[in-house]
Amino acid sequence: MSKKYASLLTLVISLTFVILLYPKLQHPDAFQAFVSQWGWIGIFVDLLIIMLFALFPVIPFVLIAGVNTLLYGWVGGFLLSLVGSLLGAAVGFWLARTLGQPWAQPKMGKLGKWGKLIEGNSFTIILISRLIPILPSAAVNYAAGLSLMTFPRFLLATFIGKIPMILWESWVGHDFWRLTDHPGRLLLALAIGVLVFGLTGLYWYLSMKRLNNPEPRSDINK
């Protein structure tokens, strides 16, 4: 019960901070001023903001990733976004596991093939889901926490999958906030995203379709 109380307290505090910080993230200049006022501690403030909004994604992550590249450069901004995103994923996984798994796990068997897929190929599912922009990252974190997937496997799959995604989001977010400077480059980034992540989404769809509609096996003994 102590873990549940700690999780509930974390959830409430996180939501409170998200509500308070939301106005600061409406424009990159306001975000930059808010983070910069803390000096070198601003890096940890930025990490906290990323982690909180990973739990409650009321603002598209691409916008935050773009601001980080403006604040800390391409390499520093990418690394900050990646670490903050991993921290947010870890906390989301922990919250779901401590609050929801005892209730959800006994019901996994009722999902049939979906339940077996989650338990049997969870690493692949998490990895691919990180490469599909339309899948909410927070939902993936919570779903993984409800399954029997181990935390190290979850974190490794998340780490591998988020590297290309955050690289792309940093690019798109940076050029979005500097649209007048790089209009053509933003269009190129969007086109690459549609191609690469669109193909990933298509692969996911076809895999799910084959799972739900397996081809009949021929009986060689007939």
PDB file of C-alpha atoms in Angstrom:
ATOM      1  CA  MET A   1       0.000   0.000   0.000  1.00  0.00           C
ATOM      2  CA  SER A   2       2.909   2.363   0.667  1.00  0.00           C
ATOM      3  CA  LYS A   3       3.958   2.085  -3.000  1.00  0.00           C
ATOM      4  CA  LYS A   4       0.425   2.909  -4.099  1.00  0.00           C
ATOM      5  CA  TYR A   5       0.272   5.942  -1.846  1.00  0.00           C
ATOM      6  CA  ALA A   6       3.647   7.103  -3.165  1.00  0.00           C
ATOM      7  CA  SER A   7       2.437   6.630  -6.735  1.00  0.00           C
ATOM      8  CA  LEU A   8      -0.778   8.532  -6.115  1.00  0.00           C
ATOM      9  CA  LEU A   9       1.147  11.357  -4.468  1.00  0.00           C
ATOM     10  CA  THR A  10       3.567  11.463  -7.411  1.00  0.00           C
ATOM     11  CA  LEU A  11       0.647  11.585  -9.818  1.00  0.00           C
ATOM     12  CA  VAL A  12      -1.073  14.438  -7.998  1.00  0.00           C
ATOM     13  CA  ILE A  13       2.109  16.489  -7.600  1.00  0.00           C
ATOM     14  CA  SER A  14       3.035  15.941 -11.251  1.00  0.00           C
ATOM     15  CA  LEU A  15      -0.383  17.029 -12.467  1.00  0.00           C
ATOM     16  CA  THR A  16      -0.212  20.142 -10.280  1.00  0.00           C
ATOM     17  CA  PHE A  17       3.156  21.126 -11.752  1.00  0.00           C
ATOM     18  CA  VAL A  18       1.906  20.498 -15.292  1.00  0.00           C
ATOM     19  CA  ILE A  19      -1.017  22.859 -14.720  1.00  0.00           C
ATOM     20  CA  LEU A  20       1.296  25.527 -13.286  1.00  0.00           C
ATOM     21  CA  LEU A  21       3.919  25.159 -16.020  1.00  0.00           C
ATOM     22  CA  TYR A  22       1.541  24.966 -18.969  1.00  0.00           C
ATOM     23  CA  PRO A  23       1.440  28.766 -19.586  1.00  0.00           C
ATOM     24  CA  LYS A  24       5.264  28.844 -19.693  1.00  0.00           C
ATOM     25  CA  LEU A  25       5.397  26.482 -22.645  1.00  0.00           C
ATOM     26  CA  GLN A  26       3.141  28.308 -25.071  1.00  0.00           C
ATOM     27  CA  HIS A  27       6.012  30.103 -26.794  1.00  0.00           C
ATOM     28  CA  PRO A  28       9.726  29.286 -27.096  1.00  0.00           C
ATOM     29  CA  ASP A  29      10.782  32.715 -25.803  1.00  0.00           C
ATOM     30  CA  ALA A  30       8.717  32.272 -22.630  1.00  0.00           C
ATOM     31  CA  PHE A  31      10.065  28.745 -22.147  1.00  0.00           C
ATOM     32  CA  GLN A  32      13.625  29.917 -22.740  1.00  0.00           C
ATOM     33  CA  ALA A  33      13.268  32.781 -20.251  1.00  0.00           C
ATOM     34  CA  PHE A  34      11.771  30.479 -17.625  1.00  0.00           C
ATOM     35  CA  VAL A  35      14.546  27.887 -17.929  1.00  0.00           C
ATOM     36  CA  SER A  36      17.384  30.413 -18.261  1.00  0.00           C
ATOM     37  CA  GLN A  37      16.492  32.231 -15.044  1.00  0.00           C
ATOM     38  CA  TRP A  38      17.677  29.211 -13.050  1.00  0.00           C
ATOM     39  CA  GLY A  39      21.227  29.342 -14.401  1.00  0.00           C
ATOM     40  CA  TRP A  40      22.960  25.967 -14.642  1.00  0.00           C
ATOM     41  CA  ILE A  41      20.125  24.434 -12.610  1.00  0.00           C
ATOM     42  CA  GLY A  42      17.936  25.179 -15.625  1.00  0.00           C
ATOM     43  CA  ILE A  43      19.122  21.917 -17.184  1.00  0.00           C
ATOM     44  CA  PHE A  44      17.490  19.961 -14.364  1.00  0.00           C
ATOM     45  CA  VAL A  45      14.395  22.163 -14.540  1.00  0.00           C
ATOM     46  CA  ASP A  46      14.181  21.334 -18.239  1.00  0.00           C
ATOM     47  CA  LEU A  47      14.532  17.619 -17.498  1.00  0.00           C
ATOM     48  CA  LEU A  48      11.756  17.862 -14.918  1.00  0.00           C
ATOM     49  CA  ILE A  49       9.480  19.621 -17.401  1.00  0.00           C
ATOM     50  CA  ILE A  50      10.077  16.955 -20.044  1.00  0.00           C
ATOM     51  CA  MET A  51       9.418  14.203 -17.514  1.00  0.00           C
ATOM     52  CA  LEU A  52       6.189  15.806 -16.289  1.00  0.00           C
ATOM     53  CA  PHE A  53       4.808  16.351 -19.772  1.00  0.00           C
ATOM     54  CA  ALA A  54       5.690  12.763 -20.642  1.00  0.00           C
ATOM     55  CA  LEU A  55       3.166  11.774 -17.962  1.00  0.00           C
ATOM     56  CA  PHE A  56       0.560  14.296 -19.100  1.00  0.00           C
ATOM     57  CA  PRO A  57       1.229  15.095 -22.778  1.00  0.00           C
ATOM     58  CA  VAL A  58      -0.909  18.220 -23.062  1.00  0.00           C
ATOM     59  CA  ILE A  59       1.741  19.770 -25.323  1.00  0.00           C
ATOM     60  CA  PRO A  60       3.242  17.945 -28.338  1.00  0.00           C
ATOM     61  CA  PHE A  61       6.738  16.762 -27.441  1.00  0.00           C
ATOM     62  CA  VAL A  62       8.045  17.974 -30.783  1.00  0.00           C
ATOM     63  CA  LEU A  63       7.602  21.574 -29.608  1.00  0.00           C
ATOM     64  CA  ILE A  64       9.583  20.990 -26.408  1.00  0.00           C
ATOM     65  CA  ALA A  65      12.303  19.125 -28.314  1.00  0.00           C
ATOM     66  CA  GLY A  66      12.552  22.041 -30.732  1.00  0.00           C
ATOM     67  CA  VAL A  67      12.966  24.552 -27.901  1.00  0.00           C
ATOM     68  CA  ASN A  68      15.727  22.406 -26.404  1.00  0.00           C
ATOM     69  CA  THR A  69      17.700  22.603 -29.644  1.00  0.00           C
ATOM     70  CA  LEU A  70      17.317  26.382 -29.575  1.00  0.00           C
ATOM     71  CA  LEU A  71      18.480  26.526 -25.955  1.00  0.00           C
ATOM     72  CA  TYR A  72      21.317  23.995 -25.928  1.00  0.00           C
ATOM     73  CA  GLY A  73      22.216  23.355 -29.560  1.00  0.00           C
ATOM     74  CA  TRP A  74      21.571  20.297 -31.683  1.00  0.00           C
ATOM     75  CA  VAL A  75      23.615  17.791 -29.668  1.00  0.00           C
ATOM     76  CA  GLY A  76      22.852  19.160 -26.197  1.00  0.00           C
ATOM     77  CA  GLY A  77      19.172  19.642 -26.992  1.00  0.00           C
ATOM     78  CA  PHE A  78      18.842  16.127 -28.391  1.00  0.00           C
ATOM     79  CA  LEU A  79      20.557  14.526 -25.385  1.00  0.00           C
ATOM     80  CA  LEU A  80      18.443  16.534 -22.944  1.00  0.00           C
ATOM     81  CA  SER A  81      15.227  15.578 -24.740  1.00  0.00           C
ATOM     82  CA  LEU A  82      16.277  11.923 -24.852  1.00  0.00           C
ATOM     83  CA  VAL A  83      17.205  11.701 -21.164  1.00  0.00           C
ATOM     84  CA  GLY A  84      14.083  13.581 -20.070  1.00  0.00           C
ATOM     85  CA  SER A  85      11.895  11.383 -22.239  1.00  0.00           C
ATOM     86  CA  LEU A  86      13.454   8.216 -20.795  1.00  0.00           C
ATOM     87  CA  LEU A  87      12.914   9.504 -17.260  1.00  0.00           C
ATOM     88  CA  GLY A  88       9.280  10.265 -18.071  1.00  0.00           C
ATOM     89  CA  ALA A  89       8.807   6.813 -19.582  1.00  0.00           C
ATOM     90  CA  ALA A  90      10.332   5.183 -16.501  1.00  0.00           C
ATOM     91  CA  VAL A  91       8.052   7.093 -14.128  1.00  0.00           C
ATOM     92  CA  GLY A  92       4.983   6.321 -16.266  1.00  0.00           C
ATOM     93  CA  PHE A  93       5.905   2.626 -16.285  1.00  0.00           C
ATOM     94  CA  TRP A  94       6.334   2.666 -12.479  1.00  0.00           C
ATOM     95  CA  LEU A  95       3.028   4.443 -11.899  1.00  0.00           C
ATOM     96  CA  ALA A  96       1.130   1.963 -14.055  1.00  0.00           C
ATOM     97  CA  ARG A  97       2.834  -1.007 -12.431  1.00  0.00           C
ATOM     98  CA  THR A  98       2.233   0.068  -8.844  1.00  0.00           C
ATOM     99  CA  LEU A  99      -1.284   1.397  -9.360  1.00  0.00           C
ATOM    100  CA  GLY A 100      -2.803  -0.733 -12.092  1.00  0.00           C
ATOM    101  CA  GLN A 101      -1.024  -4.040 -12.680  1.00  0.00           C
ATOM    102  CA  PRO A 102      -2.617  -6.020  -9.811  1.00  0.00           C
ATOM    103  CA  TRP A 103      -6.012  -5.125 -11.269  1.00  0.00           C
ATOM    104  CA  ALA A 104      -5.169  -5.394 -14.979  1.00  0.00           C
ATOM    105  CA  GLN A 105      -2.936  -8.457 -15.138  1.00  0.00           C
ATOM    106  CA  PRO A 106      -5.610 -11.079 -14.305  1.00  0.00           C
ATOM    107  CA  LYS A 107      -7.639  -9.697 -17.215  1.00  0.00           C
ATOM    108  CA  MET A 108      -4.826 -10.005 -19.777  1.00  0.00           C
ATOM    109  CA  GLY A 109      -5.855 -13.565 -20.575  1.00  0.00           C
ATOM    110  CA  LYS A 110      -9.269 -12.331 -21.720  1.00  0.00           C
ATOM    111  CA  LEU A 111      -7.582 -10.377 -24.519  1.00  0.00           C
ATOM    112  CA  GLY A 112      -6.793 -13.602 -26.345  1.00  0.00           C
ATOM    113  CA  LYS A 113      -4.186 -13.048 -29.073  1.00  0.00           C
ATOM    114  CA  TRP A 114      -3.622  -9.471 -27.979  1.00  0.00           C
ATOM    115  CA  GLY A 115      -2.762 -10.598 -24.483  1.00  0.00           C
ATOM    116  CA  LYS A 116      -0.332 -13.201 -25.786  1.00  0.00           C
ATOM    117  CA  LEU A 117       1.222 -10.645 -28.098  1.00  0.00           C
ATOM    118  CA  ILE A 118       1.799  -8.186 -25.265  1.00  0.00           C
ATOM    119  CA  GLU A 119       3.376 -10.826 -23.073  1.00  0.00           C
ATOM    120  CA  GLY A 120       5.301 -12.716 -25.754  1.00  0.00           C
ATOM    121  CA  ASN A 121       6.680  -9.953 -27.993  1.00  0.00           C
ATOM    122  CA  SER A 122       6.603  -6.966 -25.681  1.00  0.00           C
ATOM    123  CA  PHE A 123      10.113  -5.783 -26.584  1.00  0.00           C
ATOM    124  CA  THR A 124       9.290  -5.629 -30.292  1.00  0.00           C
ATOM    125  CA  ILE A 125       5.952  -3.952 -29.636  1.00  0.00           C
ATOM    126  CA  ILE A 126       7.483  -1.209 -27.493  1.00  0.00           C
ATOM    127  CA  LEU A 127      10.321  -0.668 -29.970  1.00  0.00           C
ATOM    128  CA  ILE A 128       8.025  -0.308 -32.986  1.00  0.00           C
ATOM    129  CA  SER A 129       5.485   1.795 -31.110  1.00  0.00           C
ATOM    130  CA  ARG A 130       8.199   4.364 -30.396  1.00  0.00           C
ATOM    131  CA  LEU A 131       8.586   4.812 -34.145  1.00  0.00           C
ATOM    132  CA  ILE A 132       4.920   5.615 -34.799  1.00  0.00           C
ATOM    133  CA  PRO A 133       4.238   9.312 -34.056  1.00  0.00           C
ATOM    134  CA  ILE A 134       0.458   8.917 -33.829  1.00  0.00           C
ATOM    135  CA  LEU A 135       0.750   6.471 -30.914  1.00  0.00           C
ATOM    136  CA  PRO A 136       0.746   8.457 -27.644  1.00  0.00           C
ATOM    137  CA  SER A 137       4.027   7.798 -25.852  1.00  0.00           C
ATOM    138  CA  ALA A 138       2.374   8.075 -22.440  1.00  0.00           C
ATOM    139  CA  ALA A 139      -0.154   5.385 -23.361  1.00  0.00           C
ATOM    140  CA  VAL A 140       2.681   3.061 -24.405  1.00  0.00           C
ATOM    141  CA  ASN A 141       4.410   3.644 -21.055  1.00  0.00           C
ATOM    142  CA  TYR A 142       1.263   2.869 -19.086  1.00  0.00           C
ATOM    143  CA  ALA A 143       0.391  -0.196 -21.188  1.00  0.00           C
ATOM    144  CA  ALA A 144       3.877  -1.632 -20.695  1.00  0.00           C
ATOM    145  CA  GLY A 145       3.605  -1.084 -16.954  1.00  0.00           C
ATOM    146  CA  LEU A 146       0.347  -3.032 -16.874  1.00  0.00           C
ATOM    147  CA  SER A 147       1.916  -6.014 -18.613  1.00  0.00           C
ATOM    148  CA  LEU A 148       4.451  -8.481 -17.210  1.00  0.00           C
ATOM    149  CA  MET A 149       7.268  -6.898 -19.202  1.00  0.00           C
ATOM    150  CA  THR A 150      10.391  -6.330 -17.126  1.00  0.00           C
ATOM    151  CA  PHE A 151      11.591  -2.772 -16.625  1.00  0.00           C
ATOM    152  CA  PRO A 152      15.073  -3.307 -18.182  1.00  0.00           C
ATOM    153  CA  ARG A 153      13.535  -4.669 -21.400  1.00  0.00           C
ATOM    154  CA  PHE A 154      11.063  -1.803 -21.492  1.00  0.00           C
ATOM    155  CA  LEU A 155      13.773   0.809 -20.981  1.00  0.00           C
ATOM    156  CA  LEU A 156      16.073  -0.731 -23.603  1.00  0.00           C
ATOM    157  CA  ALA A 157      13.302  -0.926 -26.218  1.00  0.00           C
ATOM    158  CA  THR A 158      12.295   2.644 -25.392  1.00  0.00           C
ATOM    159  CA  PHE A 159      15.881   3.890 -25.626  1.00  0.00           C
ATOM    160  CA  ILE A 160      16.480   2.300 -29.033  1.00  0.00           C
ATOM    161  CA  GLY A 161      13.134   3.420 -30.436  1.00  0.00           C
ATOM    162  CA  LYS A 162      13.317   6.980 -29.156  1.00  0.00           C
ATOM    163  CA  ILE A 163      16.727   7.822 -30.634  1.00  0.00           C
ATOM    164  CA  PRO A 164      15.507   8.205 -34.255  1.00  0.00           C
ATOM    165  CA  MET A 165      12.171   9.651 -33.147  1.00  0.00           C
ATOM    166  CA  ILE A 166      13.691  12.377 -30.969  1.00  0.00           C
ATOM    167  CA  LEU A 167      16.269  13.186 -33.653  1.00  0.00           C
ATOM    168  CA  TRP A 168      13.400  13.807 -36.046  1.00  0.00           C
ATOM    169  CA  GLU A 169      11.278  15.673 -33.494  1.00  0.00           C
ATOM    170  CA  SER A 170      14.215  17.928 -32.610  1.00  0.00           C
ATOM    171  CA  TRP A 171      14.670  18.756 -36.291  1.00  0.00           C
ATOM    172  CA  VAL A 172      10.980  19.426 -36.891  1.00  0.00           C
ATOM    173  CA  GLY A 173      10.531  21.368 -33.670  1.00  0.00           C
ATOM    174  CA  HIS A 174      13.583  23.553 -34.287  1.00  0.00           C
ATOM    175  CA  ASP A 175      12.551  24.470 -37.821  1.00  0.00           C
ATOM    176  CA  PHE A 176       8.947  24.978 -36.765  1.00  0.00           C
ATOM    177  CA  TRP A 177       9.955  27.646 -34.240  1.00  0.00           C
ATOM    178  CA  ARG A 178      12.247  29.143 -36.909  1.00  0.00           C
ATOM    179  CA  LEU A 179       9.831  28.684 -39.789  1.00  0.00           C
ATOM    180  CA  THR A 180      10.754  31.907 -41.565  1.00  0.00           C
ATOM    181  CA  ASP A 181      14.423  30.889 -41.595  1.00  0.00           C
ATOM    182  CA  HIS A 182      14.050  27.283 -42.775  1.00  0.00           C
ATOM    183  CA  PRO A 183      10.688  26.735 -44.535  1.00  0.00           C
ATOM    184  CA  GLY A 184      12.103  24.323 -47.110  1.00  0.00           C
ATOM    185  CA  ARG A 185      14.043  22.321 -44.550  1.00  0.00           C
ATOM    186  CA  LEU A 186      10.921  21.873 -42.421  1.00  0.00           C
ATOM    187  CA  LEU A 187       9.045  20.476 -45.405  1.00  0.00           C
ATOM    188  CA  LEU A 188      11.940  18.095 -46.034  1.00  0.00           C
ATOM    189  CA  ALA A 189      11.858  16.927 -42.410  1.00  0.00           C
ATOM    190  CA  LEU A 190       8.104  16.332 -42.586  1.00  0.00           C
ATOM    191  CA  ALA A 191       8.468  14.409 -45.854  1.00  0.00           C
ATOM    192  CA  ILE A 192      11.171  12.179 -44.360  1.00  0.00           C
ATOM    193  CA  GLY A 193       9.009  11.583 -41.300  1.00  0.00           C
ATOM    194  CA  VAL A 194       5.993  10.628 -43.393  1.00  0.00           C
ATOM    195  CA  LEU A 195       8.100   8.188 -45.414  1.00  0.00           C
ATOM    196  CA  VAL A 196      10.096   6.520 -42.630  1.00  0.00           C
ATOM    197  CA  PHE A 197       7.526   6.479 -39.842  1.00  0.00           C
ATOM    198  CA  GLY A 198       4.686   5.904 -42.280  1.00  0.00           C
ATOM    199  CA  LEU A 199       6.370   2.696 -43.450  1.00  0.00           C
ATOM    200  CA  THR A 200       6.850   1.700 -39.823  1.00  0.00           C
ATOM    201  CA  GLY A 201       3.162   2.262 -39.172  1.00  0.00           C
ATOM    202  CA  LEU A 202       2.262   0.213 -42.245  1.00  0.00           C
ATOM    203  CA  TYR A 203       4.454  -2.629 -41.033  1.00  0.00           C
ATOM    204  CA  TRP A 204       2.732  -2.454 -37.648  1.00  0.00           C
ATOM    205  CA  TYR A 205      -0.710  -2.532 -39.270  1.00  0.00           C
ATOM    206  CA  LEU A 206       0.109  -5.513 -41.488  1.00  0.00           C
ATOM    207  CA  SER A 207       1.631  -7.382 -38.549  1.00  0.00           C
ATOM    208  CA  MET A 208      -1.494  -6.830 -36.463  1.00  0.00           C
ATOM    209  CA  LYS A 209      -3.669  -7.881 -39.384  1.00  0.00           C
ATOM    210  CA  ARG A 210      -1.758 -11.142 -39.796  1.00  0.00           C
ATOM    211  CA  LEU A 211      -2.049 -11.757 -36.072  1.00  0.00           C
ATOM    212  CA  ASN A 212      -5.814 -11.345 -36.052  1.00  0.00           C
ATOM    213  CA  ASN A 213      -6.356 -13.222 -39.334  1.00  0.00           C
ATOM    214  CA  PRO A 214      -3.804 -16.038 -39.509  1.00  0.00           C
ATOM    215  CA  GLU A 215      -3.660 -17.948 -42.781  1.00  0.00           C
ATOM    216  CA  PRO A 216      -5.125 -21.458 -42.577  1.00  0.00           C
ATOM    217  CA  ARG A 217      -2.443 -24.137 -42.420  1.00  0.00           C
ATOM    218  CA  SER A 218      -2.670 -26.852 -45.021  1.00  0.00           C
ATOM    219  CA  ASP A 219      -2.863 -30.407 -43.777  1.00  0.00           C
ATOM    220  CA  ILE A 220      -0.053 -32.294 -45.514  1.00  0.00           C
ATOM    221  CA  ASN A 221      -1.455 -35.636 -44.358  1.00  0.00           C
ATOM    222  CA  LYS A 222      -4.597 -35.342 -46.459  1.00  0.00           C
TER     223      LYS A 222
END
